[in-house]
Amino acid sequence: MGAAAAACPVVYPPGPRRTARDIAVMTRRNLRHTVRLPGVLLLSLVMPVVFVLMFSSVFGGAVAQALPPAAAGKYVNWLVPGLLAQFALFGGAGTAAGLADDLDKGSIDRFRSLPMARVAVLAGRTLSDLVRSALTLTLMVVVGFAIGFRWQTDPLGLLAGIGVALVFGYAWSWVMAVVGLLVRTAEAVQGAVYIVVFPLGFTSAVFVPTQTMPSWLQPFATHQPVTVTANAVRGLILGPEALPKGDTVAGQV
C-alpha cells in the first residue's frame, strides 16, 4: 500500500502565478508562430484594408442617403466602426484553425504531457489572437482615417469603441476554440466557421442600416450579436445619434 502510494504521488494543480506564467509562455509561442508564417500575418493585415477600400467605394454612394446624421454624410464614418465589429468576429476563425492545427500535428498531446496548467493552451491561443486582432483593428482605423473617416466624439470614445470590439472578439474566440477542439482539422474548421461567421457578418448592420433590409430579415439582423456590437461601437465613436431610435450606448454595450 505504501509502495503504491509512493509510486503514484499526488499532483496538485498549479497556483495562480504558475498558471499566469504558463499562459504567457503559450501566448508568446503562438505569436512567434504567427510571425514565422508571413503569409498568414500578411493576409490578416491586408484583408481589413481591402474591405475598407472596397466597400467604401462600392456602397458609399448608394447607402449615404440612408445613414443617420451622426455619420456626417460620409459612408466611411458608418463603415469603419461596423468593420471593427466584423473583423473582431473574423478573428475567431484563426483561433479555431490554430487549435485544430495543433491537434492535427499532435502538439496538444505533447502539451498535455508537460507539467503545465491545462488552461494555458486555450488561454494562450485566445490571447495571442487578441493581440493580432488589436493590430488589425488599429490598421483599419488608420486606413479609414486616410480616406476620410473621422470620429465624432473624442479620442477616448474611439479607444472605447475599439475596446468593445476587442472584448466581443475575445469572447467569440472562446466559442471558436470549442469548435476547433471538436472539429480537429484545419480544413474542416474553415467550412464550419464560415458557415456561422459569414451569415452573422453580412446579415448585420455592419454595411447598411437594418431598416433597409427586407422585413422578414430585420428582426434577426437587428438583434444578432454582430449588429449589437456594431451599434455599441458606433455609439461610442460617432455618438448616440448613430444608434437606432430608442437605443442608448449603455444599452448596446
Coordinates of C-alpha atoms in Angstrom, one line a residue:
M1 CA 0.0 0.0 0.0
G2 CA 2.8 2.4 1.0
A3 CA 4.8 1.5 -2.1
A4 CA 1.8 2.1 -4.4
A5 CA 1.2 5.5 -2.9
A6 CA 4.9 6.4 -3.3
A7 CA 4.8 5.3 -6.9
C8 CA 1.8 7.5 -7.7
P9 CA 2.4 10.8 -5.9
V10 CA -0.5 13.3 -5.7
V11 CA -0.2 16.0 -8.4
Y12 CA -1.7 19.3 -7.3
P13 CA -2.9 21.9 -9.9
P14 CA -0.5 24.8 -10.4
G15 CA -1.2 28.0 -8.5
P16 CA -2.2 31.4 -10.0
R17 CA 1.4 32.6 -10.6
R18 CA 2.4 29.4 -12.3
T19 CA -0.8 29.4 -14.4
A20 CA -0.2 33.0 -15.5
R21 CA 3.4 32.1 -16.4
D22 CA 2.2 29.1 -18.5
I23 CA -0.4 31.3 -20.3
A24 CA 2.3 33.9 -21.1
V25 CA 4.6 31.2 -22.5
M26 CA 1.9 29.8 -24.7
T27 CA 0.9 33.3 -25.9
R28 CA 4.5 34.1 -26.9
R29 CA 4.7 30.7 -28.6
N30 CA 1.7 31.4 -30.7
L31 CA 2.8 34.9 -31.6
R32 CA 6.2 33.7 -32.7
H33 CA 4.5 31.0 -34.8
T34 CA 2.4 33.7 -36.5
V35 CA 5.5 35.8 -37.3
R36 CA 7.2 32.8 -38.8
L37 CA 4.2 32.5 -41.2
P38 CA 4.4 35.8 -43.1
G39 CA 1.6 34.8 -45.5
V40 CA -0.9 34.3 -42.6
L41 CA 0.2 37.6 -41.0
L42 CA 0.0 39.5 -44.3
L43 CA -3.4 38.2 -45.1
S44 CA -4.8 39.2 -41.6
L45 CA -3.4 42.7 -42.2
V46 CA -4.4 43.1 -45.9
M47 CA -8.0 41.9 -45.6
P48 CA -9.2 44.8 -43.5
V49 CA -7.5 47.3 -45.8
V50 CA -9.2 45.7 -48.8
F51 CA -12.6 45.7 -47.0
V52 CA -12.4 49.4 -46.0
L53 CA -11.3 50.5 -49.5
M54 CA -13.6 48.2 -51.5
F55 CA -16.9 48.6 -49.5
S56 CA -16.4 52.4 -49.1
S57 CA -16.1 52.7 -52.8
V58 CA -18.9 50.2 -53.8
F59 CA -21.6 51.1 -51.3
G60 CA -20.7 54.7 -50.4
G61 CA -22.9 56.4 -53.0
A62 CA -25.9 54.1 -52.7
V63 CA -26.1 53.9 -48.9
A64 CA -25.1 57.5 -47.9
Q65 CA -28.7 58.8 -48.1
A66 CA -29.9 56.2 -45.6
L67 CA -27.4 57.0 -42.9
P68 CA -28.1 58.8 -39.7
P69 CA -26.9 62.4 -39.2
A70 CA -24.1 61.2 -36.9
A71 CA -22.3 59.7 -39.9
A72 CA -21.9 63.3 -41.2
G73 CA -23.0 62.3 -44.7
K74 CA -19.9 60.0 -45.2
Y75 CA -20.4 56.3 -45.6
V76 CA -16.8 55.6 -44.4
N77 CA -17.8 57.0 -41.0
W78 CA -20.6 54.4 -40.8
L79 CA -18.5 51.6 -42.3
V80 CA -15.3 51.7 -40.2
P81 CA -17.0 51.2 -36.8
G82 CA -19.0 48.3 -38.3
L83 CA -16.0 46.7 -39.7
L84 CA -14.3 46.8 -36.3
A85 CA -17.1 44.5 -35.0
Q86 CA -16.9 42.3 -38.1
F87 CA -13.2 41.7 -38.0
A88 CA -13.3 41.1 -34.3
L89 CA -15.7 38.3 -35.2
F90 CA -13.5 37.1 -38.1
G91 CA -10.6 36.8 -35.6
G92 CA -12.3 33.8 -34.0
A93 CA -11.7 31.8 -37.2
G94 CA -7.9 32.0 -36.5
T95 CA -8.5 30.7 -33.0
A96 CA -10.4 27.6 -34.3
A97 CA -7.9 27.0 -37.1
G98 CA -4.9 27.3 -34.8
L99 CA -6.2 24.8 -32.2
A100 CA -7.3 22.4 -34.9
D101 CA -3.8 22.6 -36.5
D102 CA -2.2 21.9 -33.1
L103 CA -4.5 18.9 -32.6
D104 CA -3.7 17.6 -36.0
K105 CA 0.0 17.8 -35.5
G106 CA -0.1 16.3 -32.1
S107 CA 1.1 19.5 -30.3
I108 CA -1.9 19.4 -27.9
D109 CA -0.9 15.8 -26.8
R110 CA 2.6 17.0 -26.1
F111 CA 1.4 19.9 -24.1
R112 CA -0.8 17.6 -22.0
S113 CA 2.3 15.5 -21.1
L114 CA 4.1 18.6 -19.7
P115 CA 3.7 19.9 -16.1
M116 CA 1.7 22.9 -17.2
A117 CA -1.7 24.4 -16.4
R118 CA -4.3 22.9 -18.7
V119 CA -6.0 26.2 -19.3
A120 CA -2.8 27.7 -20.7
V121 CA -3.2 26.1 -24.1
L122 CA -6.6 27.7 -24.7
A123 CA -5.9 31.0 -22.9
G124 CA -2.6 31.4 -24.7
R125 CA -4.3 30.8 -28.1
T126 CA -7.1 33.3 -27.4
L127 CA -4.8 36.0 -26.0
S128 CA -2.4 35.7 -29.0
D129 CA -5.3 36.1 -31.3
L130 CA -6.5 39.1 -29.3
V131 CA -3.1 40.8 -29.9
R132 CA -3.4 40.1 -33.6
S133 CA -6.9 41.5 -33.7
A134 CA -5.8 44.6 -31.9
L135 CA -3.2 45.2 -34.7
T136 CA -5.8 44.5 -37.3
L137 CA -8.4 46.9 -35.9
T138 CA -5.7 49.6 -35.4
L139 CA -4.6 49.3 -39.0
M140 CA -8.2 49.5 -40.1
V141 CA -8.8 52.8 -38.3
V142 CA -5.6 54.2 -39.8
V143 CA -6.6 53.3 -43.3
G144 CA -10.1 54.6 -42.7
F145 CA -8.7 57.9 -41.4
A146 CA -6.6 58.2 -44.6
I147 CA -9.7 58.0 -46.8
G148 CA -11.9 60.3 -44.7
F149 CA -13.1 58.5 -41.6
R150 CA -13.4 60.9 -38.6
W151 CA -14.8 60.0 -35.2
Q152 CA -17.5 62.4 -34.0
T153 CA -16.9 62.1 -30.2
D154 CA -13.4 62.2 -28.8
P155 CA -10.2 60.0 -28.8
L156 CA -11.4 58.2 -25.6
G157 CA -14.6 57.3 -27.4
L158 CA -12.6 55.9 -30.3
L159 CA -10.5 53.8 -27.9
A160 CA -13.6 52.7 -26.1
G161 CA -15.2 51.6 -29.3
I162 CA -12.1 49.6 -30.3
G163 CA -12.1 48.1 -26.8
V164 CA -15.7 47.0 -27.1
A165 CA -15.0 45.3 -30.4
L166 CA -12.0 43.5 -28.9
V167 CA -14.0 42.3 -25.9
F168 CA -16.6 40.9 -28.3
G169 CA -13.9 39.3 -30.4
Y170 CA -12.2 37.7 -27.4
A171 CA -15.5 36.3 -26.1
W172 CA -16.2 34.9 -29.6
S173 CA -12.7 33.4 -29.8
W174 CA -13.6 31.1 -26.9
V175 CA -16.7 29.8 -28.8
M176 CA -14.5 29.2 -31.8
A177 CA -11.9 27.4 -29.6
V178 CA -14.6 24.9 -28.8
V179 CA -15.3 24.5 -32.5
G180 CA -11.6 23.9 -33.2
L181 CA -11.3 21.3 -30.5
L182 CA -14.4 19.4 -31.8
V183 CA -13.7 19.6 -35.5
R184 CA -10.0 18.8 -35.1
T185 CA -8.7 19.5 -38.6
A186 CA -7.9 22.9 -40.1
E187 CA -9.7 22.1 -43.4
A188 CA -12.9 21.2 -41.7
V189 CA -12.7 24.2 -39.4
Q190 CA -12.7 26.6 -42.4
G191 CA -16.1 25.2 -43.5
A192 CA -17.6 25.0 -40.1
V193 CA -16.5 28.5 -39.1
Y194 CA -17.5 30.4 -42.2
I195 CA -21.0 28.7 -42.2
V196 CA -21.5 30.7 -39.0
V197 CA -19.3 33.7 -39.4
F198 CA -20.4 34.9 -42.9
P199 CA -24.1 34.9 -42.3
L200 CA -23.6 36.8 -39.0
G201 CA -21.2 39.3 -40.5
F202 CA -23.2 40.1 -43.7
T203 CA -26.8 40.0 -42.3
S204 CA -26.0 42.7 -39.8
A205 CA -25.7 46.5 -39.5
V206 CA -22.0 46.4 -40.4
F207 CA -22.6 47.7 -44.0
V208 CA -26.1 49.1 -44.1
P209 CA -28.7 50.1 -41.5
T210 CA -31.0 47.1 -40.8
Q211 CA -34.1 49.3 -41.7
T212 CA -33.1 49.0 -45.4
M213 CA -33.2 45.1 -45.2
P214 CA -36.3 43.0 -46.1
S215 CA -38.9 43.0 -43.4
W216 CA -38.6 39.2 -42.8
L217 CA -34.8 39.6 -42.1
Q218 CA -34.9 42.8 -40.0
P219 CA -35.8 41.1 -36.6
F220 CA -32.8 38.7 -36.8
A221 CA -30.4 41.3 -38.3
T222 CA -31.4 43.9 -35.6
H223 CA -30.9 41.7 -32.6
Q224 CA -28.0 39.4 -33.6
P225 CA -24.7 39.9 -31.7
V226 CA -22.7 41.5 -34.6
T227 CA -25.3 44.2 -35.0
V228 CA -25.5 44.9 -31.3
T229 CA -21.7 45.2 -31.1
A230 CA -21.5 47.3 -34.3
N231 CA -24.1 49.7 -32.8
A232 CA -22.3 49.9 -29.5
V233 CA -19.0 50.7 -31.3
R234 CA -20.8 53.3 -33.5
G235 CA -22.4 54.9 -30.4
L236 CA -19.0 55.3 -28.8
I237 CA -17.2 56.6 -31.9
L238 CA -20.0 58.6 -33.6
G239 CA -22.2 59.5 -30.7
P240 CA -25.6 58.3 -29.6
E241 CA -27.2 59.9 -32.7
A242 CA -25.8 56.9 -34.7
L243 CA -27.9 54.4 -32.8
P244 CA -31.4 53.2 -33.8
K245 CA -34.2 55.2 -32.4
G246 CA -34.8 54.5 -28.7
D247 CA -31.4 52.8 -28.1
T248 CA -28.6 54.1 -25.9
V249 CA -24.9 53.5 -25.8
A250 CA -25.1 51.9 -22.4
G251 CA -27.9 49.6 -23.5
Q252 CA -25.9 48.4 -26.6
V253 CA -22.7 47.8 -24.6

